[in-house]
CSV table of C-alpha atoms in Angstrom, one decimal:
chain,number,residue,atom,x,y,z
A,228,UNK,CA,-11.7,10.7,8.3
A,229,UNK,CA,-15.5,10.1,8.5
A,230,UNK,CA,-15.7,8.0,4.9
A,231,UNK,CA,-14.0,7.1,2.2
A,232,UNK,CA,-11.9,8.3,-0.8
A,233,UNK,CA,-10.2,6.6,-3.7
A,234,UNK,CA,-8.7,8.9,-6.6
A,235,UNK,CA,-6.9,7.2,-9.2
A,236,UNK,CA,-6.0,9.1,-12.6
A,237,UNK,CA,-9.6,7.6,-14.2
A,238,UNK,CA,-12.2,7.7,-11.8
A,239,UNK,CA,-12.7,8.7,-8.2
A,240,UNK,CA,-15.3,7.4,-5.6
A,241,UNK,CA,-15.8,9.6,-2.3
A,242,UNK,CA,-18.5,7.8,-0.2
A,243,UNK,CA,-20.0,9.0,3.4
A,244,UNK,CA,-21.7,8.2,6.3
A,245,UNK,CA,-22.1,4.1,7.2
A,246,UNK,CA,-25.6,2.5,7.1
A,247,UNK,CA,-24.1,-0.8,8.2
A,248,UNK,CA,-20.5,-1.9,9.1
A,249,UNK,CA,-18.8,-5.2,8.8
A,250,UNK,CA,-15.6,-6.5,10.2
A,251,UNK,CA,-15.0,-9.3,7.8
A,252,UNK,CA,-15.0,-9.6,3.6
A,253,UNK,CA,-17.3,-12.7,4.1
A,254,UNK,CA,-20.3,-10.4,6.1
A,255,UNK,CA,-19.8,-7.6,3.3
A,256,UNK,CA,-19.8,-10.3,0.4
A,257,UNK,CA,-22.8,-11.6,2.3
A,258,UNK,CA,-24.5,-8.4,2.5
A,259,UNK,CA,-24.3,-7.2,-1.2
A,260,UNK,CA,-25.1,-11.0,-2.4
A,261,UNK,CA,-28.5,-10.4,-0.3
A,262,UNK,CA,-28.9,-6.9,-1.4
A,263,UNK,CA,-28.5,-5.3,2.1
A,264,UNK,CA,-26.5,-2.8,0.5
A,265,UNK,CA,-25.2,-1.8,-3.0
A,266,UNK,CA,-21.9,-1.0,-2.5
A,267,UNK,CA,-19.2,-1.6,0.2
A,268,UNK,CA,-16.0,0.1,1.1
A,269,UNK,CA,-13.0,0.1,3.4
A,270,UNK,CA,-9.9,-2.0,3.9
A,271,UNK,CA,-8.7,-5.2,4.5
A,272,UNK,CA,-5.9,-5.9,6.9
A,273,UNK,CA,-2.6,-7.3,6.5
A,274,UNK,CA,-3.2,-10.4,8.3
A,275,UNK,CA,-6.9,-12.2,7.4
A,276,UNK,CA,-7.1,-13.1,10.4
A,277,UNK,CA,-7.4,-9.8,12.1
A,278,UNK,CA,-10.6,-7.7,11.5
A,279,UNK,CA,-11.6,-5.9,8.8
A,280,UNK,CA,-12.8,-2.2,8.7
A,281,UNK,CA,-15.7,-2.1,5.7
A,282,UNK,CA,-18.6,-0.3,5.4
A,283,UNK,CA,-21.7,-0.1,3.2
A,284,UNK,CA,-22.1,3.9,3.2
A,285,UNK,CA,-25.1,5.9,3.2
A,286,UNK,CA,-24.0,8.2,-0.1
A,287,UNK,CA,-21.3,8.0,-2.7
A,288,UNK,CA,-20.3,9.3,-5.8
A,289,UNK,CA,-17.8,7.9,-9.1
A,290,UNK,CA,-16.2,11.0,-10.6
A,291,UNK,CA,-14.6,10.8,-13.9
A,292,UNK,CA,-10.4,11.8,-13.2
A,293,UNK,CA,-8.6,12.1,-9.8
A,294,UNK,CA,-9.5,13.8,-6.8
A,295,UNK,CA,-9.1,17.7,-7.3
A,296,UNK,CA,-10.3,19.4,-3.9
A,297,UNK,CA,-11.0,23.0,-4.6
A,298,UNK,CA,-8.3,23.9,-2.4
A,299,UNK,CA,-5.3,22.1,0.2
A,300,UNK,CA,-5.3,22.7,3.3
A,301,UNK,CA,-2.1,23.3,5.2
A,302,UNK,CA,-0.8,20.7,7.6
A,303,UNK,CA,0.7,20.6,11.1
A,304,UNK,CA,4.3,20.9,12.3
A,305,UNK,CA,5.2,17.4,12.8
A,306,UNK,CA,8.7,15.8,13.8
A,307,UNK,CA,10.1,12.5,13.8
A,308,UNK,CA,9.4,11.2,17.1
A,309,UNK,CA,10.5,7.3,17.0
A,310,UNK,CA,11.5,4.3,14.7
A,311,UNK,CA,10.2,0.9,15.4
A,312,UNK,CA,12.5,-0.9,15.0
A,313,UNK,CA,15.2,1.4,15.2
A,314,UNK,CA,17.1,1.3,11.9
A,315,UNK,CA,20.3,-0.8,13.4
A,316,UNK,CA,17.7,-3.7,14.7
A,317,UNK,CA,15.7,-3.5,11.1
A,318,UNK,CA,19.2,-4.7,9.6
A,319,UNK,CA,19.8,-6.9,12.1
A,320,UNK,CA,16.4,-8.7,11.4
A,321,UNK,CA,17.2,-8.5,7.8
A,322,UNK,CA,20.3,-10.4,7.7
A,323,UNK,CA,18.5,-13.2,10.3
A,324,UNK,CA,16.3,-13.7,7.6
A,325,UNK,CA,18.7,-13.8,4.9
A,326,UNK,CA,20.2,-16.6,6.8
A,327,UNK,CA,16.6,-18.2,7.1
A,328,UNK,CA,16.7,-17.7,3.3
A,329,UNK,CA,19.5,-19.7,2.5
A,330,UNK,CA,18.5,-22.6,4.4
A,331,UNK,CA,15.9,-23.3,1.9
A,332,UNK,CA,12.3,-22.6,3.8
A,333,UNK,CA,11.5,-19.6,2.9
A,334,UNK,CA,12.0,-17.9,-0.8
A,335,UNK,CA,11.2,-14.9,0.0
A,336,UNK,CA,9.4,-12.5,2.7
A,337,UNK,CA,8.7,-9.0,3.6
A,338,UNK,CA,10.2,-7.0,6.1
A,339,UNK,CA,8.9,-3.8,7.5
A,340,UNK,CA,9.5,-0.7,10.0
A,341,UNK,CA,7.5,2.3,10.9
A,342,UNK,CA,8.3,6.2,11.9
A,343,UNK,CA,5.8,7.8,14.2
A,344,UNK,CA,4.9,11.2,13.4
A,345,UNK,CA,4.2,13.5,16.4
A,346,UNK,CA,1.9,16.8,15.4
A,347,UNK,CA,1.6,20.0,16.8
A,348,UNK,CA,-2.3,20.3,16.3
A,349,UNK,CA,-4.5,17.2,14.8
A,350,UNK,CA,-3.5,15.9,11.5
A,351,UNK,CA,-6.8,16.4,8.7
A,352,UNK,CA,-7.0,13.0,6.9
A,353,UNK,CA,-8.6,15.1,4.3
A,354,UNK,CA,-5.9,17.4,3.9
A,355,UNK,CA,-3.3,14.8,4.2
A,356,UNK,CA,-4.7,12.4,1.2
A,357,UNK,CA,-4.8,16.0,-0.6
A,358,UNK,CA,-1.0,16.8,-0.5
A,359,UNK,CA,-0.5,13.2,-1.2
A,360,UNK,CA,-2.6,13.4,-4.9
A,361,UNK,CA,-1.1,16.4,-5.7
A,362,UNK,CA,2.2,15.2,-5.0
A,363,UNK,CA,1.6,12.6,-6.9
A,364,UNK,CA,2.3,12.5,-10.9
A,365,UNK,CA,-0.6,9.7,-11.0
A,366,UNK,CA,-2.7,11.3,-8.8
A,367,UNK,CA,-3.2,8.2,-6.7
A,368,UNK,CA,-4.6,8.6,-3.2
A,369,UNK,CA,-6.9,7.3,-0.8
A,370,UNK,CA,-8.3,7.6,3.0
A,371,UNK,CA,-10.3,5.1,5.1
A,372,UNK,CA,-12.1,5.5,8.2
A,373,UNK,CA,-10.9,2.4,10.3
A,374,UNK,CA,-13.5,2.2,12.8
A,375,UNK,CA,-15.3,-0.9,11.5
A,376,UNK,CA,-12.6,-2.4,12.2
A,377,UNK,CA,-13.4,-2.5,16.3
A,378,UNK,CA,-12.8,-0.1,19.7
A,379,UNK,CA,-8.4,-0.1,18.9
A,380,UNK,CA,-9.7,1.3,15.6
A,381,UNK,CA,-11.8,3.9,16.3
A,382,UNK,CA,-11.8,7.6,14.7
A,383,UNK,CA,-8.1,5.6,13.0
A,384,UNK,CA,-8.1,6.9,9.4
A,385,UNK,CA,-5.6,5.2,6.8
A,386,UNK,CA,-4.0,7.6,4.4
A,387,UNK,CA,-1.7,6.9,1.5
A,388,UNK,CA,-1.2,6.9,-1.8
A,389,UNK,CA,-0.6,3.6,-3.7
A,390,UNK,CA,0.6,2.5,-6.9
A,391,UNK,CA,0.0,-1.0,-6.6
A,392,UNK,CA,-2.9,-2.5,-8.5
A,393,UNK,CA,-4.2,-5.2,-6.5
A,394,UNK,CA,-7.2,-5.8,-9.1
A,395,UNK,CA,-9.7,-4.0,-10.9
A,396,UNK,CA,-12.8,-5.9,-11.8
A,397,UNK,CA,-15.5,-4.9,-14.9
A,398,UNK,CA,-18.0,-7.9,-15.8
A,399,UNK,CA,-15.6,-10.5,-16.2
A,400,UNK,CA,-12.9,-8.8,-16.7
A,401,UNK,CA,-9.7,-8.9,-14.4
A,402,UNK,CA,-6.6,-6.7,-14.2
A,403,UNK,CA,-3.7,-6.9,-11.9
A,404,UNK,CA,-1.0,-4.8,-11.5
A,405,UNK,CA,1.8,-6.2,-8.7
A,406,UNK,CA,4.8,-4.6,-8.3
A,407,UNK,CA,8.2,-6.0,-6.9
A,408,UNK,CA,11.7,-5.5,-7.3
A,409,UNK,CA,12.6,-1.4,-6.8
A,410,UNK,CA,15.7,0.8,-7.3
A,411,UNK,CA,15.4,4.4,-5.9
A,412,UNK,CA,15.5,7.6,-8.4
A,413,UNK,CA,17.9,9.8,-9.1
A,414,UNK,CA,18.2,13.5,-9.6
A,415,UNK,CA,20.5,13.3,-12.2
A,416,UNK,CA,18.4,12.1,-15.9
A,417,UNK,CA,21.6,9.8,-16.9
A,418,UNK,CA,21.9,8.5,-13.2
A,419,UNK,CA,18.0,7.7,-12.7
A,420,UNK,CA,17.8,6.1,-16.4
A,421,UNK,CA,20.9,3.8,-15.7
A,422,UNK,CA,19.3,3.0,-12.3
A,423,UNK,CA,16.1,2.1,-14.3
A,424,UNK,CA,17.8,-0.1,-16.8
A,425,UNK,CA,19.9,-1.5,-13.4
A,426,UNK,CA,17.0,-2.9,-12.0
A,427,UNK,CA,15.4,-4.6,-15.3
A,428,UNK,CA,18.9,-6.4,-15.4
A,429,UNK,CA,19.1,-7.2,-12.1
A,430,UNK,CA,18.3,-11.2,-11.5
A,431,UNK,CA,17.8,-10.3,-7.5
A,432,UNK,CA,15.0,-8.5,-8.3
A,433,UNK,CA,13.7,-10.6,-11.4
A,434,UNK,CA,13.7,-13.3,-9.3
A,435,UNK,CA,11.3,-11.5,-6.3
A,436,UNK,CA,9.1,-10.3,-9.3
A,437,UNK,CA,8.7,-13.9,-10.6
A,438,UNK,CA,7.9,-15.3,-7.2
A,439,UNK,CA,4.6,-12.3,-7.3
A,440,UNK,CA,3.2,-12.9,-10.5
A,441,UNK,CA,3.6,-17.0,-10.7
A,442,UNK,CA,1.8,-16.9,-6.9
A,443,UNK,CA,-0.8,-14.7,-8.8
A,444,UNK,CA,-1.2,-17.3,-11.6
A,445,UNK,CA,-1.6,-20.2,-9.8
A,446,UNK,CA,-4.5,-18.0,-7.6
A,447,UNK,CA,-6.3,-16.9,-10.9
A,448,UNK,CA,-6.0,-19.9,-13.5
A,449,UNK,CA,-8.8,-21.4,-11.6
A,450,UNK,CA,-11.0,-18.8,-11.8
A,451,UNK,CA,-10.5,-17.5,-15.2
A,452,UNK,CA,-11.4,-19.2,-18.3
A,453,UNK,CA,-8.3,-17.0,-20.3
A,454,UNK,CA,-5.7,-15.5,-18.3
A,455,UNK,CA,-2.7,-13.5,-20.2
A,456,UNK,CA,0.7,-12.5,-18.4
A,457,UNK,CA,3.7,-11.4,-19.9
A,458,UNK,CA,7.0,-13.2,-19.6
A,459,UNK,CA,9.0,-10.3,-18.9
A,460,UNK,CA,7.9,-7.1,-16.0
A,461,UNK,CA,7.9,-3.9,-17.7
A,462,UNK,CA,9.4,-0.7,-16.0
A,463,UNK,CA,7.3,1.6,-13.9
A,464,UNK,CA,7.9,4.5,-11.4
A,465,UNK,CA,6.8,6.8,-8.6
A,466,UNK,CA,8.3,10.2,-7.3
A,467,UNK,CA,10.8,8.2,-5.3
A,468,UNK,CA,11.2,4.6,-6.8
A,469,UNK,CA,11.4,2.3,-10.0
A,470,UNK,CA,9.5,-0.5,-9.9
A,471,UNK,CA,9.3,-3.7,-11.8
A,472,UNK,CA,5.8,-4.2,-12.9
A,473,UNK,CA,3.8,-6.9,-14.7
A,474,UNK,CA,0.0,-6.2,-16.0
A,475,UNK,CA,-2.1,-8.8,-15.6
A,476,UNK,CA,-5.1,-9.5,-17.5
A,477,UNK,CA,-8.1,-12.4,-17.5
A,478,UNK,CA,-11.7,-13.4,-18.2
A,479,UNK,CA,-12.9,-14.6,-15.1
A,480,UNK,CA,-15.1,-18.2,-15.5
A,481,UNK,CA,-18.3,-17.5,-13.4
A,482,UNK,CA,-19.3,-13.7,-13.7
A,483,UNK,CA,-20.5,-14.2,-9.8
A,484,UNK,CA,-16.7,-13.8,-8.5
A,485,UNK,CA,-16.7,-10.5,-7.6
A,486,UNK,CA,-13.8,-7.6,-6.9
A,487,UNK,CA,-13.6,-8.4,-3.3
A,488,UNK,CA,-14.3,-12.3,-3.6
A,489,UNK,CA,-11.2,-11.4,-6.0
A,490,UNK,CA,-9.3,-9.4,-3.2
A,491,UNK,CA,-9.9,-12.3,-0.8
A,492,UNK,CA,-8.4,-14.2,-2.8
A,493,UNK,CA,-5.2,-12.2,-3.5
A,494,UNK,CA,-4.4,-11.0,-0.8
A,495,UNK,CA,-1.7,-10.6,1.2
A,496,UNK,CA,0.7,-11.5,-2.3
A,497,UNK,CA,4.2,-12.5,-1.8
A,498,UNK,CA,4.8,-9.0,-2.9
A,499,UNK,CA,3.5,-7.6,0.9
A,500,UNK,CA,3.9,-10.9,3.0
A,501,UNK,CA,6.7,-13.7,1.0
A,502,UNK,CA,6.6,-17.0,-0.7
A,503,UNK,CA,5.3,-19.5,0.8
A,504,UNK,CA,2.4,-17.5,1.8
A,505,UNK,CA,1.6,-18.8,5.5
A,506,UNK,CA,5.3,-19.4,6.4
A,507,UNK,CA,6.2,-16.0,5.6
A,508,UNK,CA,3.2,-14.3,7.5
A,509,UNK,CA,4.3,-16.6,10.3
A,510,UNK,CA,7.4,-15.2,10.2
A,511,UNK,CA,6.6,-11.7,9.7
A,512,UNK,CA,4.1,-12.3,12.8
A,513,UNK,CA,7.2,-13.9,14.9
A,514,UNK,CA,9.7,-11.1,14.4
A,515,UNK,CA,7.6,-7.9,13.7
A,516,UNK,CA,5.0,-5.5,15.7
A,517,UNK,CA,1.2,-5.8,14.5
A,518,UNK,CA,1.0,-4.3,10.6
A,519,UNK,CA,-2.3,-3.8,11.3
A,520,UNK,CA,-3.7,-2.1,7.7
A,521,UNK,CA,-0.1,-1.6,6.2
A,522,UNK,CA,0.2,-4.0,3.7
A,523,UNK,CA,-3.3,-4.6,3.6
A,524,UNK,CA,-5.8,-3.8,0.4
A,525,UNK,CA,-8.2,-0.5,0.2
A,526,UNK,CA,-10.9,-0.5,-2.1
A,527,UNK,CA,-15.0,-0.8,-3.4
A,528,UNK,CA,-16.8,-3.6,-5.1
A,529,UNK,CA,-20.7,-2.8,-5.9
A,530,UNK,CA,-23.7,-4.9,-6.0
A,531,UNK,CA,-22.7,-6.0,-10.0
A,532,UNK,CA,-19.6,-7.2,-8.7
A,533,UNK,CA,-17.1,-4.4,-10.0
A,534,UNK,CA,-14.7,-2.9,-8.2
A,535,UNK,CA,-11.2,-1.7,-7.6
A,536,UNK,CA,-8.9,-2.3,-4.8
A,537,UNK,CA,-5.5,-1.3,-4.2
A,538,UNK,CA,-2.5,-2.6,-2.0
A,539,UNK,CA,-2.1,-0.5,1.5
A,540,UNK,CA,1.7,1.0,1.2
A,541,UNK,CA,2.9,4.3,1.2
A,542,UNK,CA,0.5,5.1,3.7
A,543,UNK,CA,0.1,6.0,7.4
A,544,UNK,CA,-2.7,5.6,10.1
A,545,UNK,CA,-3.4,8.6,12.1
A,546,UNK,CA,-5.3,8.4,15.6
A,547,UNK,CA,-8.1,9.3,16.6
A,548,UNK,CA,-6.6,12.4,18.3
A,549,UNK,CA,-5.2,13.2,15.2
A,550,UNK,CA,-1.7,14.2,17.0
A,551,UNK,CA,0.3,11.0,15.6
A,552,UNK,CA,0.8,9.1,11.9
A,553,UNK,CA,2.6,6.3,12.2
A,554,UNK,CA,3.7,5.7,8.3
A,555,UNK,CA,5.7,1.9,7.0
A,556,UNK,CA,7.4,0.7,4.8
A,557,UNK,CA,8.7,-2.7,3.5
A,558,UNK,CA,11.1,-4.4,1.3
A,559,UNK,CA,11.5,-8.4,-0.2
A,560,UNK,CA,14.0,-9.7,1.4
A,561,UNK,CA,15.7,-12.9,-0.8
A,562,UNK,CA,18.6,-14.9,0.2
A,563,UNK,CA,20.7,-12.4,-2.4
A,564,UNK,CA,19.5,-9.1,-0.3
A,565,UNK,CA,21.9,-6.8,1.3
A,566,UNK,CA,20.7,-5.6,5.0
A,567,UNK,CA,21.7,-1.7,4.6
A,568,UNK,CA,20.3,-2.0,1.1
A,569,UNK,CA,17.1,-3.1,2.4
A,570,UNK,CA,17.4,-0.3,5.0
A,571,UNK,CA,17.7,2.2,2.6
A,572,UNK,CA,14.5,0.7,0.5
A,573,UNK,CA,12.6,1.3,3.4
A,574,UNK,CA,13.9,4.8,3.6
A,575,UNK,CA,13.5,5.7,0.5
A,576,UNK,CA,9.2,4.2,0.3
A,577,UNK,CA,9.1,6.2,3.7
A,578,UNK,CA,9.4,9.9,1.6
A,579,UNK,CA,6.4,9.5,0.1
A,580,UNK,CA,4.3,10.1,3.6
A,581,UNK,CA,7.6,12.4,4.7
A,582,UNK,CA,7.4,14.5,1.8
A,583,UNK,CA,3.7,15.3,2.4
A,584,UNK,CA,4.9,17.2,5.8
A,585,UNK,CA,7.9,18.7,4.0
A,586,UNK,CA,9.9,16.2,6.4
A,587,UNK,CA,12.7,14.5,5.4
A,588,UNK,CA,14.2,11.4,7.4
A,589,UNK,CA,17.9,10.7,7.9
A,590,UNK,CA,18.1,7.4,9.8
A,591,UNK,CA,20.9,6.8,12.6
A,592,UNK,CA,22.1,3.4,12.9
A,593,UNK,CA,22.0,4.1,17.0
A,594,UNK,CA,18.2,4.1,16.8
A,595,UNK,CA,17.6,7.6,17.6
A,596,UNK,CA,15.4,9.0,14.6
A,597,UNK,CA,16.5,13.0,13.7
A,598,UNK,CA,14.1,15.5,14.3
A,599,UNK,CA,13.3,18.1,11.7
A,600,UNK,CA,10.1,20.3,11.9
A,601,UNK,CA,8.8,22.2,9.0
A,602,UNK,CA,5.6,23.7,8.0
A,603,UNK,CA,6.2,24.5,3.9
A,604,UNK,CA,3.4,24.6,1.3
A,605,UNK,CA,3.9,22.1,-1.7
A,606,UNK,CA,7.0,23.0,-3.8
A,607,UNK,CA,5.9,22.8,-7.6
A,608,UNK,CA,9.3,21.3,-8.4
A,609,UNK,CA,8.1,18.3,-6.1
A,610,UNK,CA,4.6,17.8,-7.5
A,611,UNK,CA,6.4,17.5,-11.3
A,612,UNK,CA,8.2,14.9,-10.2
């Protein structure tokens, strides 16, 4: 996608072109502190180590409400084409590090797998963020042109739709938004409110919530001259999950810390990587392929300092060639986690993208991925949902 797109239910910024490009947060922080530009946009990796893809654009708008293209366009034929790992060695690294768990290093950390999507003709980052927003009962969407990021990025485009606050920044005013612990719906009403209730009772996933918003505080008390957060999570859903949620709110000390000084500072969260922090990326680095923007943060910050950014799931990053998506997922593995519980998590976050090209995934515990192919239009009982 040639720019940039974030719709949330409030407010929407589309931005185009790129006047300058900048492979780290410290260049773009750099360039908006010396007024080279007055806005930047993009995505930061998983890993902030790897580069980043931002981007001080050449035009841009803020619209009031989400994204609402006047119409959506249709997308390929696509079929499953490949798992990595293959669902039997995604449990098999999930009960290694429940054994890594127990011994007491770690407390928690995220594991992840991928489906590749082959197309028959180029997937249109444009029309996939659209069927993504309207599928989506918040509307929440966005698409970044990855080729800031450097030559193994080019014409890339990250696509997803996220419902994971990473912060919101107005003046000094903070919000966060993290999300861990998640049961999957139901169809039936009885079934998918008893599975909400389930997971505010459930100490497994209490416990991974508390390790995300106590990292969280202990990142923000010194930067914030008030900071409130609730002792208990509060219930929250998307199409396909529950979630445990906990909003964040604070009045930030010096009004110079802006939104993506902020997101530098908060990301990855233990909610993406683990507790502690750099074991658990060393671990994830150890065990899994390269994340590479999965997991990462998309979002703006302006010249004032406001912005929004957002945490990189339920998304995919299409080639250049447009022909393959490769969409990931992740769960938070504690030393309480079941393996084919985890596996189904992942399965379950994975519909999001799936649902998008009317594709559903049924996982074989061989490794070979099922392939369905289906070119439907978006069913109005699916965008209610």
């Amino acid at each position: 996608m040639d720019g940039f797109l974030l719709s949330r239910a409030d407010r929407t910024l589309r931005a185009f072109g790129a006047r300058d490009t900048y492979d780290t947060a410290a260049a773009s922080i750099t360039a908006l502190s010396n007024g080279d530009t007055e806005l930047i946009v993009g995505a930061l990796p998983f890993d902030p180590e790897r580069p980043a893809a931002l981007t001080a654009p050449e035009f841009w708008e803020f619209t009031d409400g989400p994204w609402q293209p006047e119409s959506i366009p249709d997308l390929p034929m696509v079929s499953l084409t490949r798992e990595v790992p293959a669902p039997a060695e995604h449990v098999s690294r999930v009960r290694s590090l429940i054994a890594r768990l127990r011994g007491g290093a770690l407390e928690k950390v995220v594991a992840a797998r991928s489906v590749a999507l082959g197309a028959d003709s180029p997937i249109s980052a444009e029309a996939l963020v659209a069927r993504l927003i309207a599928l989506d009962p918040a509307a929440n969407g966005f698409a970044v042109d990855l080729t800031a990021a450097g030559d193994s990025f080019r014409g890339h485009s990250l696509v997803g739709a996220s419902p994971e606050v990473l912060l919101s920044r107005r003046g000094r005013r903070v919000v966060c938004r993290p999300l861990a612990g998640t049961a999957p719906r139901r169809l039936d009403p009885a079934a998918d409110a008893q599975e909400g209730r389930a997971l505010l009772e459930s100490a497994k996933n209490l416990a991974e919530h508390a390790f995300v918003t106590d990292w969280i505080r202990e990142a923000l008390a010194p930067l914030c001259s008030e900071l409130s957060i609730p002792d208990s999570p509060v219930l929250t859903s998307t199409h396909e999950v529950w979630h445990l949620a906990t909003p964040i709110e604070g009045i930030l000390r010096d009004p110079a810390t802006s939104a993506l000084d902020l997101a530098t500072v908060l990301h990855p969260t233990p909610a993406v990587c683990g507790t502690p922090t750099s074991l658990a990326m060393t671990t994830i680095k150890d065990i899994e392929e390269d994340r590479r923007f999965y997991g990462g943060a998309v979002g703006w910050c302006d010249a004032e300092g406001d912005g929004d950014w957002v945490v990189a799931i339920r998304c995919a990053e299409i080639t250049a060639d447009g022909r393959e998506a490769i969409a990931t997922a992740g769960g938070g593995i504690v030393a309480e986690s079941d393996p084919e519980s985890e596996l189904e998590e992942t399965s379950t976050k994975l519909r999001t993208l799936l649902r998008a090209f009317a594709l559903e995934q049924r996982p074989e515990h061989n490794g070979a991925p099922t392939r369905h192919h289906y070119r439907a239009p978006i069913c109005s009982s699916l965008a209610s949902g």
